[in-house]
Short mmCIF file of C-alpha atoms and ligand atoms in Angstrom, two decimals:
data_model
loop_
_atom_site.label_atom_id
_atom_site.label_comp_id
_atom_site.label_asym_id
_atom_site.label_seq_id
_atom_site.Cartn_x
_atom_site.Cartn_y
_atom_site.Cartn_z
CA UNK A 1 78.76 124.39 76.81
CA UNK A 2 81.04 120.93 75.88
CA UNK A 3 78.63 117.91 75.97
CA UNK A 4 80.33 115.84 78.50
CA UNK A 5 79.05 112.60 76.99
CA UNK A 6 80.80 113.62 73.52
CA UNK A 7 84.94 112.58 73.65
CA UNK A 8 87.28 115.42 73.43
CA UNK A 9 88.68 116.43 70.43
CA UNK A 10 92.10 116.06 69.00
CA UNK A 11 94.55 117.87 71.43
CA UNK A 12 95.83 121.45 70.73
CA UNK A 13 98.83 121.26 73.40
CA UNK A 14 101.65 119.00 72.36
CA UNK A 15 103.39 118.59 75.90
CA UNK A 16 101.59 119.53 78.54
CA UNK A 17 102.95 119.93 82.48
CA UNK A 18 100.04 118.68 85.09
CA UNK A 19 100.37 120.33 87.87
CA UNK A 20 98.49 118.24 90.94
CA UNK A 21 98.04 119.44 94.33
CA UNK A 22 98.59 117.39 97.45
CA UNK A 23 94.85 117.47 98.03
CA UNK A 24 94.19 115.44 94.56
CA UNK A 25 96.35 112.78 96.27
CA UNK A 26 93.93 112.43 99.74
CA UNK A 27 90.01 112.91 100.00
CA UNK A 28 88.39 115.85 100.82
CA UNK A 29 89.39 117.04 104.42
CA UNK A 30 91.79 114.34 104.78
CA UNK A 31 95.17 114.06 105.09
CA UNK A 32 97.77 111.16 103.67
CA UNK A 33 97.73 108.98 100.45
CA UNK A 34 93.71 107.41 99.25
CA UNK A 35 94.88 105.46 96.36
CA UNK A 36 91.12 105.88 95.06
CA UNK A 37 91.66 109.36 94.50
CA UNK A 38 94.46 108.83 92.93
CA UNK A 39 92.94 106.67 91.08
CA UNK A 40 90.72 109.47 89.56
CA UNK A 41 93.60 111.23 87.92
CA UNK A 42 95.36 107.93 86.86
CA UNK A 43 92.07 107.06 84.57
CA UNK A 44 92.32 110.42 83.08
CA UNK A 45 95.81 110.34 82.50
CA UNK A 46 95.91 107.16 81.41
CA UNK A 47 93.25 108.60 78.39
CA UNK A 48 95.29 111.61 77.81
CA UNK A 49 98.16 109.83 77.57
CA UNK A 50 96.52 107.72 74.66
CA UNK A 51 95.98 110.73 72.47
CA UNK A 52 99.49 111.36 72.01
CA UNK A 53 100.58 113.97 74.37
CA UNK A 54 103.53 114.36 76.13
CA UNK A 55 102.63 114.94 79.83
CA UNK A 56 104.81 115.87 82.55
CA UNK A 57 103.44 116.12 86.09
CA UNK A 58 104.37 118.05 89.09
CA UNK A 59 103.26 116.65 92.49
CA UNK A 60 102.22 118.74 95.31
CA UNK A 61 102.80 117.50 98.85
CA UNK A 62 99.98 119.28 101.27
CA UNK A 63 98.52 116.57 102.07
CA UNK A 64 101.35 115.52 103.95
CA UNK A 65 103.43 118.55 105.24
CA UNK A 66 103.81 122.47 103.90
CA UNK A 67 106.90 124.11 105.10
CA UNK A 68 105.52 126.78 105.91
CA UNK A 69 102.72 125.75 108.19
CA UNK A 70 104.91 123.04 109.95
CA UNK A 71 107.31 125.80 110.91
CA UNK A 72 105.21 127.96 112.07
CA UNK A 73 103.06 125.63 114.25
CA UNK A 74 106.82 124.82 116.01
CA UNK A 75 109.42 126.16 116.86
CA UNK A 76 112.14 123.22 117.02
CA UNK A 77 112.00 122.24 113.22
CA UNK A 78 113.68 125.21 111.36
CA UNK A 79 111.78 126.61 108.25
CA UNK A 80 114.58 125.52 105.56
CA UNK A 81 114.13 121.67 107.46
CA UNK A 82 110.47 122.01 107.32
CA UNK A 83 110.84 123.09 103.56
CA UNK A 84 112.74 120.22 102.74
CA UNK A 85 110.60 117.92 104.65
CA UNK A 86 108.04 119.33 102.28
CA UNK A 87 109.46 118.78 99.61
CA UNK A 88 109.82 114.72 100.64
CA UNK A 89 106.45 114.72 100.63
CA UNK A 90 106.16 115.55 96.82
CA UNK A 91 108.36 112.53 96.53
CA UNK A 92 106.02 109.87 98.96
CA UNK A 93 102.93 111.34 96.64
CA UNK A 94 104.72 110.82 93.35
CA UNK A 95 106.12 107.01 94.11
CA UNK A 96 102.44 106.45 95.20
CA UNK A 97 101.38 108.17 91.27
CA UNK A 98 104.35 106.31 89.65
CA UNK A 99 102.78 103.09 91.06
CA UNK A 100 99.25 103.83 90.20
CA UNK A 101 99.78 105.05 86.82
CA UNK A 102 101.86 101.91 86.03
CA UNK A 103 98.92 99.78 87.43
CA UNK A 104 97.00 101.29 84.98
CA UNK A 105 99.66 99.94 81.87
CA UNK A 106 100.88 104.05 81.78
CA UNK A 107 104.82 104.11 80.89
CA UNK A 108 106.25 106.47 84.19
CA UNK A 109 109.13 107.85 85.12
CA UNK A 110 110.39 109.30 88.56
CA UNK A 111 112.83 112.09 88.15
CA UNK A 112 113.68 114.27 92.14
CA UNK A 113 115.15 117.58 92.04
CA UNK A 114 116.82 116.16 95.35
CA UNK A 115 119.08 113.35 94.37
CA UNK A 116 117.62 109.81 95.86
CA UNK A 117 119.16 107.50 93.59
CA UNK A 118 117.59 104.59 94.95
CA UNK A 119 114.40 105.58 94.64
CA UNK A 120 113.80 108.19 91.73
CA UNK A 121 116.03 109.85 88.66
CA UNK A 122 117.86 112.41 89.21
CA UNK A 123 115.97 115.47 87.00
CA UNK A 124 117.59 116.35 84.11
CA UNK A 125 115.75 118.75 81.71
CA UNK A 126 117.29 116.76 78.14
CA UNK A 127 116.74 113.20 79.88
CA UNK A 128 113.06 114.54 81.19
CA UNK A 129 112.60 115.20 77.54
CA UNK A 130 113.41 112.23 75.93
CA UNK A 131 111.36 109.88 78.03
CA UNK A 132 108.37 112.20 77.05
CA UNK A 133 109.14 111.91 73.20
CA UNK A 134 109.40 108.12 74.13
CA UNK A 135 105.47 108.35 75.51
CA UNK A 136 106.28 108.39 79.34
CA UNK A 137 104.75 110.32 81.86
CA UNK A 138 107.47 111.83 83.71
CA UNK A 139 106.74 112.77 87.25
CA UNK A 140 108.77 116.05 88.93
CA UNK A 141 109.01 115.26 92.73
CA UNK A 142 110.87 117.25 95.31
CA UNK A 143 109.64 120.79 93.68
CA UNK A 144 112.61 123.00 92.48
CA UNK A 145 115.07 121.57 95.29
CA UNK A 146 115.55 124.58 96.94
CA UNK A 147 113.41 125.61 100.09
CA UNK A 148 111.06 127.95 100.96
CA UNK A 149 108.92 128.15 97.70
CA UNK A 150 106.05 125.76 96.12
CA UNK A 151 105.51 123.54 93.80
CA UNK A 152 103.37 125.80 91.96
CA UNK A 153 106.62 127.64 91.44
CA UNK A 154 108.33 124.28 90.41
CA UNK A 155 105.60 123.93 87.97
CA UNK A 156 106.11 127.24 86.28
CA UNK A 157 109.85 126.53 86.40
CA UNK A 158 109.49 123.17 84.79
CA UNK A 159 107.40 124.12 82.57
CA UNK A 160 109.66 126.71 80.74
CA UNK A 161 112.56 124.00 81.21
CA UNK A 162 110.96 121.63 79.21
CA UNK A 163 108.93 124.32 77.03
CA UNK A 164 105.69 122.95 77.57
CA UNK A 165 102.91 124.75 76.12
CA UNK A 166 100.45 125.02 78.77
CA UNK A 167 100.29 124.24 82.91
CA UNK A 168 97.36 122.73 83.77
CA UNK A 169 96.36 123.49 87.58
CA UNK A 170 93.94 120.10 88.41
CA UNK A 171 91.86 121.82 91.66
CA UNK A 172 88.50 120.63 93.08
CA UNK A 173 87.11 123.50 91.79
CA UNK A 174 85.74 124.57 88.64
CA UNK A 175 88.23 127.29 87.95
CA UNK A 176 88.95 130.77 89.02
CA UNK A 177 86.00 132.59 91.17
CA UNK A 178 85.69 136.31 91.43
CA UNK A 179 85.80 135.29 95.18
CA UNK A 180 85.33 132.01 97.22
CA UNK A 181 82.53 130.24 95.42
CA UNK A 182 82.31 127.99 99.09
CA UNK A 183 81.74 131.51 100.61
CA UNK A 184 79.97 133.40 98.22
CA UNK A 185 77.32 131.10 96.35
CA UNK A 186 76.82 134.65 93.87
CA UNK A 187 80.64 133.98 93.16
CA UNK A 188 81.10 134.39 89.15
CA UNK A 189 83.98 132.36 87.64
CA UNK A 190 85.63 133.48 84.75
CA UNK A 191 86.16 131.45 81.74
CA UNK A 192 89.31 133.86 80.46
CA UNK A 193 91.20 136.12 82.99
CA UNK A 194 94.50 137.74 81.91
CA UNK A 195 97.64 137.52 84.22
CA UNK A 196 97.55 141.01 84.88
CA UNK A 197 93.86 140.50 86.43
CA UNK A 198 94.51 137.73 88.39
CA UNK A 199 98.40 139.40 89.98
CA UNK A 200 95.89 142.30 90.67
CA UNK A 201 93.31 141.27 92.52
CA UNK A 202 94.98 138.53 93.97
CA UNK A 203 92.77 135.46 93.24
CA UNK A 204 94.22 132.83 95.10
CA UNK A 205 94.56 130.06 92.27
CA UNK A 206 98.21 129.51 92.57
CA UNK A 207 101.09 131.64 94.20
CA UNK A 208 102.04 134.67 92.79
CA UNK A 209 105.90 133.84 92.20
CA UNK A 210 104.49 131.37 89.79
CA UNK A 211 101.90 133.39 88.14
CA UNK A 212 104.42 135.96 87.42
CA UNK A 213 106.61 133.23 85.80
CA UNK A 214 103.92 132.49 83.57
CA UNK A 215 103.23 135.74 82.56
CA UNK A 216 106.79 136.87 81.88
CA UNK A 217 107.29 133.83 79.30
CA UNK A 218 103.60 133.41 77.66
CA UNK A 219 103.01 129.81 79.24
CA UNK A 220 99.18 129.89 79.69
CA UNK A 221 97.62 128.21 82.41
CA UNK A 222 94.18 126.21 82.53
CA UNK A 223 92.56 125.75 86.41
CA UNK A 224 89.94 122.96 85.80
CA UNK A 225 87.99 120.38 88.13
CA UNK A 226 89.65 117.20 87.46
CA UNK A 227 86.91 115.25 89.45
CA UNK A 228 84.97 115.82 86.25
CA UNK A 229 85.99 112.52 84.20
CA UNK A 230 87.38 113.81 80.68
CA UNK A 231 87.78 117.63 81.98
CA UNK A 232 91.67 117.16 81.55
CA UNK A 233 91.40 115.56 78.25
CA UNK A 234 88.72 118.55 77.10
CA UNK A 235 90.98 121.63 78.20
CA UNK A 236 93.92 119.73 76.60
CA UNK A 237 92.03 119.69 73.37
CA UNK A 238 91.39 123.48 73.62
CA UNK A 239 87.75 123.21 74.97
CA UNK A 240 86.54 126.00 76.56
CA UNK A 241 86.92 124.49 80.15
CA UNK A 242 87.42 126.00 83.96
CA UNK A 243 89.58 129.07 83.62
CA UNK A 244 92.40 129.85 81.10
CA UNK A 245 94.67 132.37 82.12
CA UNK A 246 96.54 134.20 79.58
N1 UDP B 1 108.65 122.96 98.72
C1 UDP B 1 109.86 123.61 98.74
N2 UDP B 1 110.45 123.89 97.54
C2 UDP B 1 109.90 123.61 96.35
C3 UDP B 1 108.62 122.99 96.34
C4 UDP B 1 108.03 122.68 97.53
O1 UDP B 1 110.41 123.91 99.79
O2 UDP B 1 110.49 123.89 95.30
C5 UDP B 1 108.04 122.56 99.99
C6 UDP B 1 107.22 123.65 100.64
O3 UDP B 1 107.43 123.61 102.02
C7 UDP B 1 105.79 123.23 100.29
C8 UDP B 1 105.89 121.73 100.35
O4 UDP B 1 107.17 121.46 99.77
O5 UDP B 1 104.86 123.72 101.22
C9 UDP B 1 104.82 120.97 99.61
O6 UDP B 1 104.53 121.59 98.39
P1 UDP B 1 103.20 122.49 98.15
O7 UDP B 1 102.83 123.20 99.40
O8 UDP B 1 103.44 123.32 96.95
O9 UDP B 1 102.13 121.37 97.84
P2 UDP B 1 100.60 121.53 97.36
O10 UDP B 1 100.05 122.79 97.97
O11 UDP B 1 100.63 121.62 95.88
O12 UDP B 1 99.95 120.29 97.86
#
């Protein structure tokens, strides 16, 4: 086991794509924007960051609105609208992240896969690059764009664009359970789990259109606890940390 009073070690991932769900964004049970949670992440970032690595970061937006569940608890909004209400969402959660991070002296930048010049960059895979060879964090709002997926998806997406070498799902839990460790205390989590395993028994740890993209390209993918200060930095320098799927 990592002693979590020792600092992590050098990191073994270059550029790195964080993906953070709505819920890191709000507290527990909550809905909307606690800029003390957010503040959780920036810290970590902030340290990550620090060592070098190039860090792109995909925003959720649950804590505001999912398509999905907004269409189908009415029936005037149309699913594509409540999609792309969705996926302004991502945006309100990463101008709220751009803000914080640059509180904390972190270089940002805003790119939208829905074009909103006034308020973020367009993306564009080569510029997305460049400001994370310049040291920036770049944050990926509005998902992939289109409706009707996630941003898990986007994350998978983005993270072949801009050929990171790992997607690291930030959760409240400590990883992948053999079943819902809130449910079943006996629940075992599993330090390695293979694609395959996870497609097959379904493990809900991110959606499956994402975990296939994964798989078909070789981008692993680390599920930690981010409330754990230095978790992020650990799995970034290879520690053996939540659950690495490969
Ligand atoms: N969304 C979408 N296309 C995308 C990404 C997201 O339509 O490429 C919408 C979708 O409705 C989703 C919502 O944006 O429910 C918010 O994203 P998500 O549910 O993935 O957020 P999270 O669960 O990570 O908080």
């Amino acid at each position: 086991m990592p002693d979590a009073s020792m600092p992590a070690g050098a990191p073994v991932y270059k550029r790195v794509l964080l993906k953070l769900s709505g819920e890191s964004f709000c507290r527990p049970g909550e809905s909307g924007i606690s800029l003390s949670e957010v503040s959780i992440i920036c810290e970590q970032i902030k340290r990550v960051v620090a060592t070098g690595v190039q860090l792109a970061i995909v925003c959720g937006g649950g804590n505001i609105l999912r398509g999905k569940e907004f269409s189908a608890s009415n029936s005037i909004v149309i699913p594509s609208t409540a999609h792309y209400m969705g996926m302004l969402a991502t945006v309100i959660n990463g101008l709220a992240l751009q803000d914080a991070l640059e509180s904390f002296g972190v270089a940002t930048r805003l790119q939208s896969a829905i074009r909103m010049e006034g308020v973020a960059e367009p993306f564009i895979r080569r510029r997305c690059i460049r400001h994370l060879e310049k040291g920036r964090v770049v944050i990926l709002a509005a998902g992939t764009g289109s409706p009707f997926v996630t941003t898990d998806t986007a994350a998978a997406l983005r993270a072949r664009e801009i050929d990171a070498d790992v997607v690291v799902k930030a959760t409240r839990v400590d990883g992948i359970y053999s079943e819902d460790p809130l449910k079943n205390p006996h629940a075992m989590r599993y330090s390695e789990i293979t694609y395959q395993d996870v497609i097959r028994q379904g493990l809900q740890v991110m959606d499956m259109q994402a975990m296939h993209h994964c798989m078909e390209h070789g981008i692993p993918i680390v599920v930690l606890n981010y409330q754990k200060p230095g978790n992020i930095e650990r799995a970034i320098a290879g520690e053996r940390m939540g659950t690495r799927v490969g």
